[in-house]
PDB file of C-alpha atoms in Angstrom:
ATOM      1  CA  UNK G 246     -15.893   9.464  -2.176  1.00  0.00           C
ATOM      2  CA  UNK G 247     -13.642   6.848  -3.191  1.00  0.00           C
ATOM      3  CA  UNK G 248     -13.651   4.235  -5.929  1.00  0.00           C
ATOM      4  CA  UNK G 249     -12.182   1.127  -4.402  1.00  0.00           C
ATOM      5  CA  UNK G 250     -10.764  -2.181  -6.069  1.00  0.00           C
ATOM      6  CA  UNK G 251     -10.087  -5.268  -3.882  1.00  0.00           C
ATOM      7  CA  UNK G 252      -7.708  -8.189  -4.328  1.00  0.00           C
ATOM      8  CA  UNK G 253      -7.734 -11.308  -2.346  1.00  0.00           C
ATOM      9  CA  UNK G 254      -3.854 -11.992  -2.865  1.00  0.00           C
ATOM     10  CA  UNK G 255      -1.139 -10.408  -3.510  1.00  0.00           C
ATOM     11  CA  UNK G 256      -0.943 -11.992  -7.201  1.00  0.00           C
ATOM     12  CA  UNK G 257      -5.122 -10.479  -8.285  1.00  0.00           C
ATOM     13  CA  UNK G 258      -3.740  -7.402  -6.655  1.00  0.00           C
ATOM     14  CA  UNK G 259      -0.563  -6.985  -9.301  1.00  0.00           C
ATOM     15  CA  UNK G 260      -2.907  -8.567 -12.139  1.00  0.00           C
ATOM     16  CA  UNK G 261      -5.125  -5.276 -11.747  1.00  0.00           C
ATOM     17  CA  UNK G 262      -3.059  -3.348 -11.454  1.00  0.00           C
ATOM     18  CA  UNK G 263      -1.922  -4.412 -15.300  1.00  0.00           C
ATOM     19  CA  UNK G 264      -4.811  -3.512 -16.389  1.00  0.00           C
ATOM     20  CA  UNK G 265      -6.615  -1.198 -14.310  1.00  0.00           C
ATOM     21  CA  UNK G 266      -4.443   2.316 -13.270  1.00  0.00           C
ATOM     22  CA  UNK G 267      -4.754   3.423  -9.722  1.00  0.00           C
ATOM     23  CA  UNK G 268      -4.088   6.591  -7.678  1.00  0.00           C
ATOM     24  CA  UNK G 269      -2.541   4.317  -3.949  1.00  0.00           C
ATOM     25  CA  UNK G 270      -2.539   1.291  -3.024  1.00  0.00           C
ATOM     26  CA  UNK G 271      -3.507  -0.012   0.108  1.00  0.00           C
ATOM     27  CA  UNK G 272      -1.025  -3.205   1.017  1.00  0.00           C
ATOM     28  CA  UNK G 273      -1.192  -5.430   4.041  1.00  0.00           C
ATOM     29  CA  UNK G 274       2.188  -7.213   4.168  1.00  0.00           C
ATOM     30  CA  UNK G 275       0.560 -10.718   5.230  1.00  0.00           C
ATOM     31  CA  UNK G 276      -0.975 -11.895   1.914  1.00  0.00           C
ATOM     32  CA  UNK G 277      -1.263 -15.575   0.474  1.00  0.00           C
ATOM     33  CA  UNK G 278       0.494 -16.669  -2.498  1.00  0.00           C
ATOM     34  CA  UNK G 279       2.860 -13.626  -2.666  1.00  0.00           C
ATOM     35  CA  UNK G 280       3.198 -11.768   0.294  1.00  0.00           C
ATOM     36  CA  UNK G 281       2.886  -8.276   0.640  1.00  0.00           C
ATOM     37  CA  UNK G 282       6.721  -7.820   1.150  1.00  0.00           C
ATOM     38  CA  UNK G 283       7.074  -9.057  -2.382  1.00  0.00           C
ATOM     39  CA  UNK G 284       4.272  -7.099  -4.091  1.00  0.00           C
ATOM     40  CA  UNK G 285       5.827  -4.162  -2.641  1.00  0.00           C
ATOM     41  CA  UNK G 286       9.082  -4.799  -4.402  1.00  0.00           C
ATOM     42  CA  UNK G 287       7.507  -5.843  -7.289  1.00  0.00           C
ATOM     43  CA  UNK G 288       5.563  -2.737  -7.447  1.00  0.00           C
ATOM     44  CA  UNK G 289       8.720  -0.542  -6.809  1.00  0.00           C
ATOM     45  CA  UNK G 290      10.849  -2.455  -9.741  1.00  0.00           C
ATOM     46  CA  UNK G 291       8.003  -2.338 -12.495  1.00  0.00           C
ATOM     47  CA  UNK G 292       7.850   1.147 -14.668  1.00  0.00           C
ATOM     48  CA  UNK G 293       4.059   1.378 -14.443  1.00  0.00           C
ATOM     49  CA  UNK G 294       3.809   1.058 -11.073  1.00  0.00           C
ATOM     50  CA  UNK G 295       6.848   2.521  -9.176  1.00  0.00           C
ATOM     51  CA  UNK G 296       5.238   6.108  -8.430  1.00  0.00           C
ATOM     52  CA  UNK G 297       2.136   5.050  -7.242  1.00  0.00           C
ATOM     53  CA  UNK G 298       2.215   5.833  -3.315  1.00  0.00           C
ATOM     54  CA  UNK G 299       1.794   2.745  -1.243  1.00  0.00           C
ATOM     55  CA  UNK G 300      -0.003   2.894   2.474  1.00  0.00           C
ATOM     56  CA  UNK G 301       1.418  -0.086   4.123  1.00  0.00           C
ATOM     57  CA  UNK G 302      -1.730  -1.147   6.541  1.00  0.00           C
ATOM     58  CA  UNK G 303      -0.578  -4.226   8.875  1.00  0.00           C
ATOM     59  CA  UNK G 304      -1.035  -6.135  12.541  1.00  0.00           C
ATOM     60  CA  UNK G 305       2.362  -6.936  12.686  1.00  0.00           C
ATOM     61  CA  UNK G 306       4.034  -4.954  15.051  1.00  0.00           C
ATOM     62  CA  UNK G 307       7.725  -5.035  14.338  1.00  0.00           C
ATOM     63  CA  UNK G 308       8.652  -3.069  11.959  1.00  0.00           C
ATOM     64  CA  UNK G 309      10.704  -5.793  10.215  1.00  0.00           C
ATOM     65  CA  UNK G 310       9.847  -3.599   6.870  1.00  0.00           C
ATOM     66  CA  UNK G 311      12.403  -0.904   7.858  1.00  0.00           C
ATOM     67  CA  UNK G 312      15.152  -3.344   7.826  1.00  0.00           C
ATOM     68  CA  UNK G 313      13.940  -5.206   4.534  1.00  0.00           C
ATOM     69  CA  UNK G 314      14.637  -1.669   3.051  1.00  0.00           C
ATOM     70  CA  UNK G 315      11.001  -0.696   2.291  1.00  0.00           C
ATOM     71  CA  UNK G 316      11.704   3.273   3.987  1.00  0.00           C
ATOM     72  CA  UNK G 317      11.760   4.699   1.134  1.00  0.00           C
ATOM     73  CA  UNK G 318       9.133   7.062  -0.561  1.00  0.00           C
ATOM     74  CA  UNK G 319       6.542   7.468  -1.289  1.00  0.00           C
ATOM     75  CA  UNK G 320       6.070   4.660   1.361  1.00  0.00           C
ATOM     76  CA  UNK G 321       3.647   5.104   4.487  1.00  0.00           C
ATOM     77  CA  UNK G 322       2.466   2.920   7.314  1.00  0.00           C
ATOM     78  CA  UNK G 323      -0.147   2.444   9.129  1.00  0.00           C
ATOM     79  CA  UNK G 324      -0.715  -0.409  12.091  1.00  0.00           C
ATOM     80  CA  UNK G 325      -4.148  -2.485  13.018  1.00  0.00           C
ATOM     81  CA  UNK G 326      -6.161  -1.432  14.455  1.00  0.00           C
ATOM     82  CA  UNK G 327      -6.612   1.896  13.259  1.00  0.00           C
ATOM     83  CA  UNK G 328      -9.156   4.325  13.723  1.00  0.00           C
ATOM     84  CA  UNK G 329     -10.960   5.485  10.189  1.00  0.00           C
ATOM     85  CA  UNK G 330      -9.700   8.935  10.765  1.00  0.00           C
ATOM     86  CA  UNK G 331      -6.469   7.932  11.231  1.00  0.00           C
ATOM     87  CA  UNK G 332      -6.806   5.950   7.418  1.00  0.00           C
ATOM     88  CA  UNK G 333      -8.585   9.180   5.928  1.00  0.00           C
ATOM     89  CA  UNK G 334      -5.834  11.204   7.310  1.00  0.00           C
ATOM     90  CA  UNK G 335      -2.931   9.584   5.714  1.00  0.00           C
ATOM     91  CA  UNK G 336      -4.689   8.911   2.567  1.00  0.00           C
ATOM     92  CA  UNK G 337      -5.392  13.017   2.729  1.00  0.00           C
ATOM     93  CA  UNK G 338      -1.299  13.406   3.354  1.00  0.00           C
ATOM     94  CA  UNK G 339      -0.926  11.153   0.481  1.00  0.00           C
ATOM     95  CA  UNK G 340      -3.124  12.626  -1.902  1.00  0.00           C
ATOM     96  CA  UNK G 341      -4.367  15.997  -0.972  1.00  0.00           C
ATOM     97  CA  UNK G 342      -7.071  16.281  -3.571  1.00  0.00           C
ATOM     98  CA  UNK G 343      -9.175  13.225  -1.576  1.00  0.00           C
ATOM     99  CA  UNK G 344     -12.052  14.014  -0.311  1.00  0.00           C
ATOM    100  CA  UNK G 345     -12.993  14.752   3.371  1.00  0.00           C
ATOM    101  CA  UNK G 346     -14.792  11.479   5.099  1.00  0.00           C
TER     102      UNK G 346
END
């Protein structure tokens, strides 16, 4: 029930997002080229983009985000590995009007 767009690095992830509008975003903080630390900020300081809610999905287990300052909202995280539910869940807390998996 969802239309999904994929990017390969952080960089094709913030050119689509030029171009192409989006309801979340779905970021895992260990990206080549610019890491996902980066887009996040980037996303946060650009006009277009600031109010989109982003899920934070990662296999890192310190949460090294809280002290970069990333607890802020909308911002939501979710650790590897994760159960599907547990991803349909807090895309459903994010946006209410998904649909059911």
């Amino acid at each position: 029930g969802f239309e999904v767009l994929t990017a390969s690095s952080g960089q094709e992830a913030l050119s689509q997002l030029r171009h192409q509008p989006v309801d979340l975003i779905l970021l895992d903080l260990l990206l080549p080229e610019v890491d996902g630390y980066e887009v996040y900020y980037l996303l946060k300081e650009n006009p277009t983009t600031r109010n989109i809610p982003v899920l934070v999905l990662t296999a890192t287990g310190e949460r090294a985000d809280r002290r970069l300052g990333m607890d802020i909202e909308p911002y939501n995280y979710l650790m590897k590995p994760f159960q599907a539910d547990d991803l349909f869940a807090k895309i459903r807390d994010i946006l209410p009007q998904a649909p059911r998996a």
